[in-house]
Amino acid sequence: MPLPGPLQDLVAEFQRLPGIGHKSAQRLGLHLMAQPVEAIERLASVLVSARRALSRCSVCHDLADGAICRICADPARDGGLLAVVSGTREVLALERTREFKGRYHVLGGLLSPLDGIGPEQLNIRTLLERLRDPALREVLLALEPTVEGEATTLYLSRLLVPMGLTCTRLASGLSAGAELDIVDEVTLARAFEGRRPIA
Amino acid sequence: MPLPGPLQDLVAEFQRLPGIGHKSAQRLGLHLMAQPVEAIERLASVLVSARRALSRCSVCHDLADGAICRICADPARDGGLLAVVSGTREVLALERTREFKGRYHVLGGLLSPLDGIGPEQLNIRTLLERLRDPALREVLLALEPTVEGEATTLYLSRLLVPMGLTCTRLASGLSAGAELDIVDEVTLARAFEGRRPIA
């Protein structure tokens, strides 16, 4: 038996979401269709009003519920340290460490020529403008150690280093709790290459 | 950094959905907030219109996009065999076997006194009405072998057997591909109890 048409449409929509396969989409659809109409109308309205209320911070391009996001508006953050990240999830990850007190610049993705994402598709022009700030001491290229992340780090470092800026990247090496015989060889080679003196 | 307020509300809504934890909810929220406003409005509208278009079949209580669901409306289905199931997911599971050609009755849940679900909360009155149909040969209590499913099977069989109806249940036993030394003892005991002659 196929599902009723309207439910099929809904399941198809859910399957486009990240991490939602056919089974999860069907489960979500059936769960929602068992709720009262009012509950579904409320969910739809929360969804639309959240999207309408959010825009991009005019300084760092992160999600914001005003013209400027909370971090850019916070005078306690260190304006001398700027972390360049691909998106909001990476901002949240760095915030969870509670170690980073600087500001962010959200690129909105990573270079990926095969997907049609070149420098023009990323927020690089506004990054270069922010780099003119004389208070800036260090730019941390906090991009993921993937093919796209490495390409973007290389591209940006070639722009930034000649400007005389201190340009850093996140350390590569062992995860906390890692077992040496299980770690992949690239990670272990990088951990060796980045070895540090003890005390 | 906390998320912007509207996004927090949305993530809280998503966390109420089955199988969606905090991380998945945040991931979904961030994904959706990166989509154009029009795409979100369309998703919200598919959601609400699906819910409004669906109701319960007046015969079997399954989800339907009309007064009667597709299975109840299908003259090719065997009206002599009625499967009693807890919900739509169980209808879909039986349909996937392509073996069951009868009709369904959806209880809308299972007996669970601790959750306040007694016989009055389930579609039992309409089931008893359907049992008056003289064409009916067999009622299959196709409920899950869980505490609630077993309690519901017992409750219904006590009502149905005295009515002189042939009342069956799904076989318990080994899953396809099961390894004997890994199967739990309750399942193996049931497989032994239900052993069948070979050819």
Coordinates of C-alpha atoms in Angstrom, one line a residue:
Chain A
M1 CA 0.0 0.0 0.0
P2 CA 1.5 3.4 -0.9
L3 CA 1.1 6.2 1.6
P4 CA -1.7 8.7 1.1
G5 CA -0.5 11.4 -1.4
P6 CA -0.2 14.3 1.0
L7 CA 1.9 12.2 3.4
Q8 CA 4.1 11.0 0.5
D9 CA 4.8 14.7 -0.3
L10 CA 5.7 15.4 3.3
V11 CA 8.0 12.3 3.5
A12 CA 9.8 13.5 0.3
E13 CA 10.4 16.9 1.9
F14 CA 11.8 15.3 5.1
Q15 CA 14.2 13.1 3.1
R16 CA 15.9 16.2 1.7
L17 CA 17.0 17.1 5.3
P18 CA 20.5 16.2 6.4
G19 CA 20.8 12.9 8.2
I20 CA 17.2 11.9 7.5
G21 CA 16.8 8.7 5.4
H22 CA 13.6 7.2 4.1
K23 CA 12.7 5.4 7.3
S24 CA 13.3 8.3 9.6
A25 CA 11.3 10.6 7.2
Q26 CA 8.4 8.2 7.2
R27 CA 8.5 7.9 11.0
L28 CA 8.5 11.7 11.4
G29 CA 5.7 12.1 8.9
L30 CA 3.5 9.4 10.6
H31 CA 4.2 11.0 14.0
L32 CA 3.3 14.4 12.8
M33 CA 0.1 13.3 11.1
A34 CA -1.0 11.7 14.4
Q35 CA -0.8 15.2 16.1
P36 CA -3.8 17.6 16.3
V37 CA -4.0 20.1 13.4
E38 CA -3.4 22.9 15.8
A39 CA 0.0 21.4 16.9
I40 CA 1.1 21.1 13.3
E41 CA 0.0 24.7 12.5
R42 CA 2.0 25.9 15.5
L43 CA 5.1 23.9 14.4
A44 CA 4.8 25.4 10.8
S45 CA 4.5 28.9 12.2
V46 CA 7.5 28.5 14.5
L47 CA 9.5 27.3 11.5
V48 CA 8.5 30.2 9.3
S49 CA 8.8 32.8 12.0
A50 CA 12.3 31.6 13.0
R51 CA 13.5 31.8 9.4
R52 CA 12.0 35.2 8.9
A53 CA 13.5 36.5 12.2
L54 CA 17.0 35.4 11.3
S55 CA 19.3 37.0 8.9
R56 CA 23.1 37.2 8.5
C57 CA 25.2 39.4 10.8
S58 CA 26.4 42.4 8.7
V59 CA 29.9 42.0 10.3
C60 CA 30.7 38.3 10.5
H61 CA 27.9 36.7 8.4
D62 CA 26.9 34.3 11.2
L63 CA 23.1 33.8 11.8
A64 CA 21.7 36.7 13.8
D65 CA 18.3 37.8 15.0
G66 CA 19.2 41.5 14.4
A67 CA 21.6 43.4 12.2
I68 CA 24.6 42.2 14.3
C69 CA 25.0 38.9 16.0
R70 CA 25.5 38.5 19.7
I71 CA 29.3 37.8 19.5
C72 CA 30.0 40.8 17.3
A73 CA 27.9 43.0 19.6
D74 CA 29.7 41.7 22.7
P75 CA 32.4 44.3 23.8
A76 CA 34.0 41.7 26.0
R77 CA 35.2 39.6 23.0
D78 CA 38.9 40.1 21.9
G79 CA 38.9 42.2 18.7
G80 CA 42.6 41.3 18.2
L81 CA 41.9 37.6 17.4
L82 CA 39.7 36.6 14.5
A83 CA 38.7 33.0 13.7
V84 CA 37.7 32.3 10.1
V85 CA 35.2 29.4 10.1
S86 CA 33.1 27.7 7.4
G87 CA 29.7 28.0 9.2
T88 CA 27.6 28.4 12.3
R89 CA 28.1 24.8 13.4
E90 CA 31.8 25.5 13.6
V91 CA 31.2 28.7 15.6
L92 CA 29.2 26.7 18.1
A93 CA 31.9 24.0 18.3
L94 CA 34.6 26.6 19.1
E95 CA 32.3 28.3 21.6
R96 CA 31.7 25.0 23.4
T97 CA 35.5 24.8 24.2
R98 CA 35.1 28.1 26.2
E99 CA 38.7 28.7 25.3
F100 CA 38.3 31.0 22.3
K101 CA 37.5 34.6 23.3
G102 CA 38.1 36.3 19.9
R103 CA 35.6 37.1 17.2
Y104 CA 34.5 35.1 14.1
H105 CA 34.2 35.5 10.4
V106 CA 31.9 33.0 8.7
L107 CA 32.9 32.1 5.1
G108 CA 29.6 30.4 4.4
G109 CA 31.2 27.2 3.0
L110 CA 34.6 26.0 1.8
L111 CA 36.2 26.1 -1.6
S112 CA 34.9 23.3 -3.7
P113 CA 35.4 23.8 -7.5
L114 CA 33.5 20.6 -8.4
D115 CA 30.4 22.0 -6.6
G116 CA 30.9 25.4 -8.2
I117 CA 32.1 27.1 -5.0
G118 CA 35.0 29.4 -5.8
P119 CA 36.3 32.4 -3.8
E120 CA 33.4 34.6 -5.0
Q121 CA 30.8 32.3 -3.4
L122 CA 32.4 32.7 0.0
N123 CA 32.5 35.8 2.3
I124 CA 36.1 36.6 1.5
R125 CA 35.8 40.2 0.3
T126 CA 34.4 41.3 3.6
L127 CA 37.1 39.3 5.4
L128 CA 39.8 41.3 3.6
E129 CA 38.0 44.5 4.7
R130 CA 38.0 43.4 8.3
L131 CA 41.7 42.6 8.1
R132 CA 42.5 46.4 7.8
D133 CA 41.5 46.8 11.4
P134 CA 44.8 47.9 13.1
A135 CA 43.7 46.2 16.4
L136 CA 44.0 42.8 14.8
R137 CA 46.9 40.7 16.0
E138 CA 46.1 37.2 14.7
V139 CA 43.9 35.4 12.2
L140 CA 43.1 31.8 13.1
L141 CA 42.1 29.8 10.0
A142 CA 39.9 27.4 11.9
L143 CA 38.8 25.2 8.9
E144 CA 38.3 21.5 8.9
P145 CA 41.2 19.2 7.9
T146 CA 39.4 17.9 4.8
V147 CA 40.3 18.3 1.2
E148 CA 38.0 21.4 0.9
G149 CA 39.2 22.8 4.3
E150 CA 42.8 22.4 3.4
A151 CA 42.3 24.0 0.0
T152 CA 40.6 27.0 1.6
T153 CA 43.2 27.3 4.3
L154 CA 45.9 27.3 1.6
Y155 CA 44.0 29.9 -0.5
L156 CA 43.5 32.2 2.4
S157 CA 47.0 31.9 3.8
R158 CA 48.4 32.9 0.4
L159 CA 46.3 36.1 0.6
L160 CA 46.9 36.8 4.3
V161 CA 50.6 36.0 4.9
P162 CA 51.9 38.6 2.4
M163 CA 49.8 41.2 4.3
G164 CA 52.1 40.8 7.2
L165 CA 49.4 39.3 9.4
T166 CA 50.0 36.5 12.0
C167 CA 48.1 33.7 10.5
T168 CA 47.5 30.4 12.5
R169 CA 45.6 27.2 12.1
L170 CA 44.3 24.6 14.5
A171 CA 46.7 21.9 15.5
S172 CA 46.4 18.4 13.9
G173 CA 47.2 15.4 16.1
L174 CA 45.8 12.8 18.4
S175 CA 42.2 13.1 19.7
A176 CA 41.8 13.1 23.4
G177 CA 41.7 9.4 24.5
A178 CA 43.0 8.1 21.2
E179 CA 44.8 4.7 21.0
L180 CA 48.0 4.8 19.0
D181 CA 47.4 1.5 17.2
I182 CA 44.0 2.6 16.0
V183 CA 44.8 6.2 14.9
D184 CA 45.1 6.5 11.1
E185 CA 48.6 7.1 9.7
V186 CA 48.0 10.6 8.4
T187 CA 46.8 11.8 11.8
L188 CA 49.8 10.0 13.5
A189 CA 52.2 11.5 11.0
R190 CA 50.8 15.0 11.7
A191 CA 51.0 14.4 15.5
F192 CA 54.7 13.4 15.0
E193 CA 55.4 16.4 12.8
G194 CA 53.8 18.7 15.4
R195 CA 55.5 17.2 18.4
R196 CA 56.1 19.5 21.3
P197 CA 58.8 19.7 24.0
I198 CA 57.6 18.4 27.4
A199 CA 57.6 21.2 30.0
Chain B
M1 CA 27.2 31.5 22.8
P2 CA 23.5 30.6 23.0
L3 CA 21.7 30.3 19.7
P4 CA 19.5 33.2 18.6
G5 CA 16.1 33.0 20.3
P6 CA 14.0 32.1 17.3
L7 CA 16.4 29.2 16.4
Q8 CA 16.3 28.0 20.0
D9 CA 12.5 27.8 19.8
L10 CA 12.8 25.8 16.6
V11 CA 15.4 23.4 18.0
A12 CA 13.2 22.8 21.0
E13 CA 10.3 21.9 18.7
F14 CA 12.5 19.5 16.7
Q15 CA 13.7 17.8 19.9
R16 CA 10.1 16.7 20.7
L17 CA 10.1 14.6 17.5
P18 CA 10.8 10.8 17.7
G19 CA 14.4 9.9 17.2
I20 CA 15.6 13.5 17.2
G21 CA 18.1 14.3 19.9
H22 CA 19.6 17.7 20.7
K23 CA 22.4 17.4 18.2
S24 CA 20.2 16.3 15.3
A25 CA 17.7 19.0 16.2
Q26 CA 20.3 21.7 16.1
R27 CA 21.7 20.4 12.8
L28 CA 18.2 20.4 11.3
G29 CA 17.6 23.9 12.6
L30 CA 20.8 25.3 11.2
H31 CA 20.3 23.6 7.9
L32 CA 16.8 25.0 7.5
M33 CA 17.8 28.5 8.6
A34 CA 20.4 28.5 5.8
Q35 CA 17.6 27.9 3.2
P36 CA 15.8 30.8 1.4
V37 CA 12.6 32.1 3.2
E38 CA 10.5 30.8 0.3
A39 CA 11.8 27.2 0.7
I40 CA 10.8 27.3 4.4
E41 CA 7.4 28.7 3.7
R42 CA 6.9 25.9 1.2
L43 CA 7.9 23.3 3.7
A44 CA 5.6 24.7 6.3
S45 CA 2.8 24.8 3.9
V46 CA 3.3 21.1 2.8
L47 CA 3.3 20.2 6.5
V48 CA 0.1 22.0 7.3
S49 CA -1.7 20.9 4.1
A50 CA -0.7 17.3 4.6
R51 CA -2.1 17.3 8.1
R52 CA -5.3 19.0 7.0
A53 CA -5.8 16.6 4.0
L54 CA -5.4 13.5 6.2
S55 CA -8.0 12.1 8.5
R56 CA -8.9 8.7 9.9
C57 CA -10.6 6.1 7.8
S58 CA -14.2 5.7 9.1
V59 CA -13.9 1.9 8.8
C60 CA -10.4 0.9 10.0
H61 CA -9.1 4.2 11.6
D62 CA -5.9 4.2 9.6
L63 CA -4.7 7.5 8.0
A64 CA -6.7 8.3 4.9
D65 CA -6.9 11.2 2.5
G66 CA -10.7 10.7 2.2
A67 CA -13.5 9.2 4.3
I68 CA -12.2 5.7 3.6
C69 CA -8.6 4.6 3.2
R70 CA -7.3 2.9 0.1
I71 CA -7.2 -0.6 1.6
C72 CA -10.8 -0.5 2.9
A73 CA -11.9 0.9 -0.5
D74 CA -10.1 -1.9 -2.4
P75 CA -12.6 -4.6 -3.4
A76 CA -9.7 -7.0 -4.1
R77 CA -8.8 -7.3 -0.4
D78 CA -10.1 -10.4 1.5
G79 CA -12.9 -9.3 3.8
G80 CA -12.8 -12.7 5.6
L81 CA -9.4 -11.9 7.2
L82 CA -9.0 -9.0 9.6
A83 CA -5.6 -7.9 11.1
V84 CA -5.8 -5.9 14.3
V85 CA -2.7 -3.6 14.5
S86 CA -1.6 -0.8 16.8
G87 CA -0.9 1.9 14.1
T88 CA -0.1 2.9 10.6
R89 CA 3.6 1.8 10.8
E90 CA 2.4 -1.7 11.6
V91 CA 0.0 -1.6 8.6
L92 CA 3.0 -0.6 6.4
A93 CA 5.2 -3.3 7.8
L94 CA 2.6 -6.0 7.0
E95 CA 2.0 -4.6 3.6
R96 CA 5.7 -4.8 2.8
T97 CA 5.5 -8.6 3.3
R98 CA 3.1 -8.7 0.3
E99 CA 1.7 -11.9 1.9
F100 CA -1.2 -10.4 3.8
K101 CA -4.2 -9.8 1.6
G102 CA -6.9 -9.1 4.2
R103 CA -8.1 -5.9 5.8
Y104 CA -6.9 -4.0 8.9
H105 CA -8.3 -2.5 12.0
V106 CA -6.0 0.1 13.6
L107 CA -6.3 0.3 17.4
G108 CA -4.5 3.6 17.7
G109 CA -2.1 2.3 20.4
L110 CA -1.8 -0.5 22.9
L111 CA -3.1 -1.0 26.4
S112 CA -0.8 0.8 28.8
P113 CA -2.5 1.6 32.2
L114 CA 0.6 3.5 33.4
D115 CA 0.2 5.9 30.5
G116 CA -3.5 6.1 31.0
I117 CA -4.3 4.0 27.9
G118 CA -7.2 1.7 28.7
P119 CA -9.7 -0.1 26.4
E120 CA -11.7 3.1 26.0
Q121 CA -8.7 5.0 24.5
L122 CA -8.4 2.4 21.8
N123 CA -10.6 1.7 18.7
I124 CA -12.2 -1.4 20.3
R125 CA -15.9 -0.6 20.2
T126 CA -15.7 -0.2 16.4
L127 CA -13.7 -3.4 16.2
L128 CA -16.5 -5.3 18.0
E129 CA -19.0 -3.9 15.5
R130 CA -16.9 -5.1 12.5
L131 CA -16.8 -8.6 14.0
R132 CA -20.5 -9.0 13.4
D133 CA -19.8 -9.3 9.6
P134 CA -20.8 -12.9 8.7
A135 CA -18.1 -13.0 6.0
L136 CA -15.3 -12.8 8.6
R137 CA -13.4 -16.1 9.0
E138 CA -10.4 -15.1 11.0
V139 CA -9.1 -12.3 13.2
L140 CA -5.3 -11.9 13.3
L141 CA -4.1 -10.1 16.4
A142 CA -0.9 -8.7 14.8
L143 CA 0.4 -6.9 17.9
E144 CA 4.0 -6.6 18.9
P145 CA 5.5 -9.1 21.4
T146 CA 6.1 -6.4 24.0
V147 CA 4.5 -6.1 27.5
E148 CA 1.8 -3.7 26.1
G149 CA 1.3 -5.8 23.0
E150 CA 0.9 -9.0 24.9
A151 CA -1.5 -7.4 27.4
T152 CA -3.6 -6.1 24.5
T153 CA -3.5 -9.5 22.7
L154 CA -4.7 -11.2 25.9
Y155 CA -7.4 -8.6 26.5
L156 CA -8.8 -8.9 22.9
S157 CA -8.5 -12.7 22.8
R158 CA -10.7 -12.9 25.9
L159 CA -13.3 -10.8 24.2
L160 CA -13.1 -12.5 20.8
V161 CA -12.7 -16.2 21.5
P162 CA -16.0 -16.5 23.4
M163 CA -17.7 -15.0 20.3
G164 CA -16.7 -18.2 18.4
L165 CA -14.2 -16.4 16.1
T166 CA -11.0 -17.9 14.8
C167 CA -8.5 -15.8 16.5
T168 CA -4.8 -16.0 15.6
R169 CA -1.5 -14.2 16.4
L170 CA 1.8 -13.8 14.6
A171 CA 4.3 -16.6 15.2
S172 CA 7.2 -15.9 17.7
G173 CA 10.5 -17.5 16.9
L174 CA 13.9 -17.0 15.2
S175 CA 14.5 -14.0 12.9
A176 CA 15.6 -14.8 9.4
G177 CA 19.4 -15.3 9.5
A178 CA 19.5 -15.5 13.3
E179 CA 22.4 -17.4 15.0
L180 CA 21.3 -19.7 17.8
D181 CA 24.0 -18.8 20.2
I182 CA 23.1 -15.1 20.0
V183 CA 19.3 -15.4 20.1
D184 CA 17.9 -14.4 23.5
E185 CA 16.4 -17.3 25.6
V186 CA 12.8 -16.1 25.5
T187 CA 12.9 -16.0 21.7
L188 CA 14.6 -19.4 21.6
A189 CA 12.1 -20.9 24.1
R190 CA 9.2 -19.6 22.0
A191 CA 10.8 -21.1 18.8
F192 CA 11.1 -24.4 20.6
E193 CA 7.5 -24.3 21.8
G194 CA 6.2 -23.4 18.4
R195 CA 8.4 -26.0 16.6
R196 CA 6.8 -27.4 13.4
P197 CA 7.1 -30.8 11.7
I198 CA 9.4 -30.9 8.7
A199 CA 7.5 -31.6 5.5

